[in-house]
PDB file of C-alpha atoms in Angstrom:
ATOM      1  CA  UNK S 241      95.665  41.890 135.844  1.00 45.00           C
ATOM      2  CA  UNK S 242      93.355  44.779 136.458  1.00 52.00           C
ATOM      3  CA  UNK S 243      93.433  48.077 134.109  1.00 58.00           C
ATOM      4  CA  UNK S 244      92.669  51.184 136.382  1.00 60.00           C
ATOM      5  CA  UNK S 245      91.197  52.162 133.164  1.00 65.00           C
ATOM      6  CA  UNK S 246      88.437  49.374 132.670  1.00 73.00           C
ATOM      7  CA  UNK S 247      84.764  50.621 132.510  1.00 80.00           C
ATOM      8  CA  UNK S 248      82.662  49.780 135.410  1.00 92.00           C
ATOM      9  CA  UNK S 249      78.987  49.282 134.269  1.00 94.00           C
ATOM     10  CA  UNK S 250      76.580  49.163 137.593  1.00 96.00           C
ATOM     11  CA  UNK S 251      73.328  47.255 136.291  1.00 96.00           C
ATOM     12  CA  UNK S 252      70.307  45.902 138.377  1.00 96.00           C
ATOM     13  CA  UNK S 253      68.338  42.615 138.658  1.00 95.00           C
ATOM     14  CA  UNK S 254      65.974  44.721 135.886  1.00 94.00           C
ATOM     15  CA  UNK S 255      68.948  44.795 133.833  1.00 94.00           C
ATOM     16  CA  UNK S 256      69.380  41.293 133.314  1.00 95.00           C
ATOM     17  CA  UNK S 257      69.811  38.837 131.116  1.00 95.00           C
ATOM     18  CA  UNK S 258      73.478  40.390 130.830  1.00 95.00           C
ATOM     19  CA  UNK S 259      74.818  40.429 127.842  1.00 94.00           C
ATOM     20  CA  UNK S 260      78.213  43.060 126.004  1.00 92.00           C
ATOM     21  CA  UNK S 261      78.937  43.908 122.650  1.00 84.00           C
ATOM     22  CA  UNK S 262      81.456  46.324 123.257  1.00 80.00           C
ATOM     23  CA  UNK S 263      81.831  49.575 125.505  1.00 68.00           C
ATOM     24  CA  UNK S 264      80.622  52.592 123.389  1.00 67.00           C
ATOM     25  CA  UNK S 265      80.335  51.274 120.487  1.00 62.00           C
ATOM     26  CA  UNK S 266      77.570  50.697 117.663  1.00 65.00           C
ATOM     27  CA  UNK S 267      76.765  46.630 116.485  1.00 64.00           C
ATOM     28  CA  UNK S 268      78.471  47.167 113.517  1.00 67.00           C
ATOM     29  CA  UNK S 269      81.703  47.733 115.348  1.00 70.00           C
ATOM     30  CA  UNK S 270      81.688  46.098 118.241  1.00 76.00           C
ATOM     31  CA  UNK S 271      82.775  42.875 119.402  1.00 87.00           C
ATOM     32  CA  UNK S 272      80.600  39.880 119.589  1.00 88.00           C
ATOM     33  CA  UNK S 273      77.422  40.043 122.002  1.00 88.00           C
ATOM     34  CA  UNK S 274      78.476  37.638 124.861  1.00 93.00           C
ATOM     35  CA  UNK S 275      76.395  37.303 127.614  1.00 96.00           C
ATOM     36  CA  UNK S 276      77.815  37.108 131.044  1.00 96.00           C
ATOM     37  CA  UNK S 277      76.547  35.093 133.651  1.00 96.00           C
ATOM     38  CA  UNK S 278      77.206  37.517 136.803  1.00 96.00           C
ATOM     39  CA  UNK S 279      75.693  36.303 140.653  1.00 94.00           C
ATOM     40  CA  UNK S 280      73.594  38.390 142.989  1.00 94.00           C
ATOM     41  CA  UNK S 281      75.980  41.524 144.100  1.00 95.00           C
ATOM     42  CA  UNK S 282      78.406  39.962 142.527  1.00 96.00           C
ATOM     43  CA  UNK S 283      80.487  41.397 139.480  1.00 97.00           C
ATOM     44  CA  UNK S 284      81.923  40.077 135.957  1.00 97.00           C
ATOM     45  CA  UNK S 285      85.060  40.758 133.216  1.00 96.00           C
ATOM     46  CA  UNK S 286      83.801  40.991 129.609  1.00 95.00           C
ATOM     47  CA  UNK S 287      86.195  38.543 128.250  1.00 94.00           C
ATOM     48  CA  UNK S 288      86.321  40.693 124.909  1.00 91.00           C
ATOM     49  CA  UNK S 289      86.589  44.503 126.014  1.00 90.00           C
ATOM     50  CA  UNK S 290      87.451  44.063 129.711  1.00 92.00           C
ATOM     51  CA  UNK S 291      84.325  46.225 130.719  1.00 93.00           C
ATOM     52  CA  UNK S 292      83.553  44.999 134.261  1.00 95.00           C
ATOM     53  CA  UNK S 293      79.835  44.857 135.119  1.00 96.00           C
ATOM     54  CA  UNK S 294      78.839  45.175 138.323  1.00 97.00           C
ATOM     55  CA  UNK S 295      75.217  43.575 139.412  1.00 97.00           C
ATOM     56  CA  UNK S 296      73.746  45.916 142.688  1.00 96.00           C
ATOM     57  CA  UNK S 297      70.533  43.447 143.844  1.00 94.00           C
ATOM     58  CA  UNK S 298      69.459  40.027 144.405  1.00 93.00           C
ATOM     59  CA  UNK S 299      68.507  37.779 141.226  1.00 90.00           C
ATOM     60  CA  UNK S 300      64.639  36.274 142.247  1.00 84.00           C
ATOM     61  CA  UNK S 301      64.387  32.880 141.385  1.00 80.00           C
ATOM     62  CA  UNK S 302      62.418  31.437 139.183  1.00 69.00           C
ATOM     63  CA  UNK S 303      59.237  29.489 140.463  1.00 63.00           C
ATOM     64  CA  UNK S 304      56.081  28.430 139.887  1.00 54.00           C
TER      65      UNK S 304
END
């Protein structure tokens, strides 16, 4: 079920790897870091905090 009062994070391809620790907070008090494997324009749920991060750009492959 969706909170109306969730955090919506917009991040870039520059942004990535993804990764939360809390919303707002310092280490020492946050949750643990979990990083969140979101698509291209696509968005994720922290599992922890429910801050939903929302990825604006395509994620470039990796090649040789």
């Amino acid at each position: 079920m969706s909170n109306p009062n969730q955090e919506t994070v917009t991040i870039t391809p520059h942004d990535l790897p993804l990764h939360c620790s809390g919303p707002r907070n310092e280490t020492w008090n946050g949750h643990p870091r979990v990083f969140l494997p979101i698509q291209s324009n696509g968005t994720i749920e922290c599992p922890y905090c429910g801050t939903i991060y929302k990825l604006e750009g395509e994620i470039k492959p990796h090649g040789y």
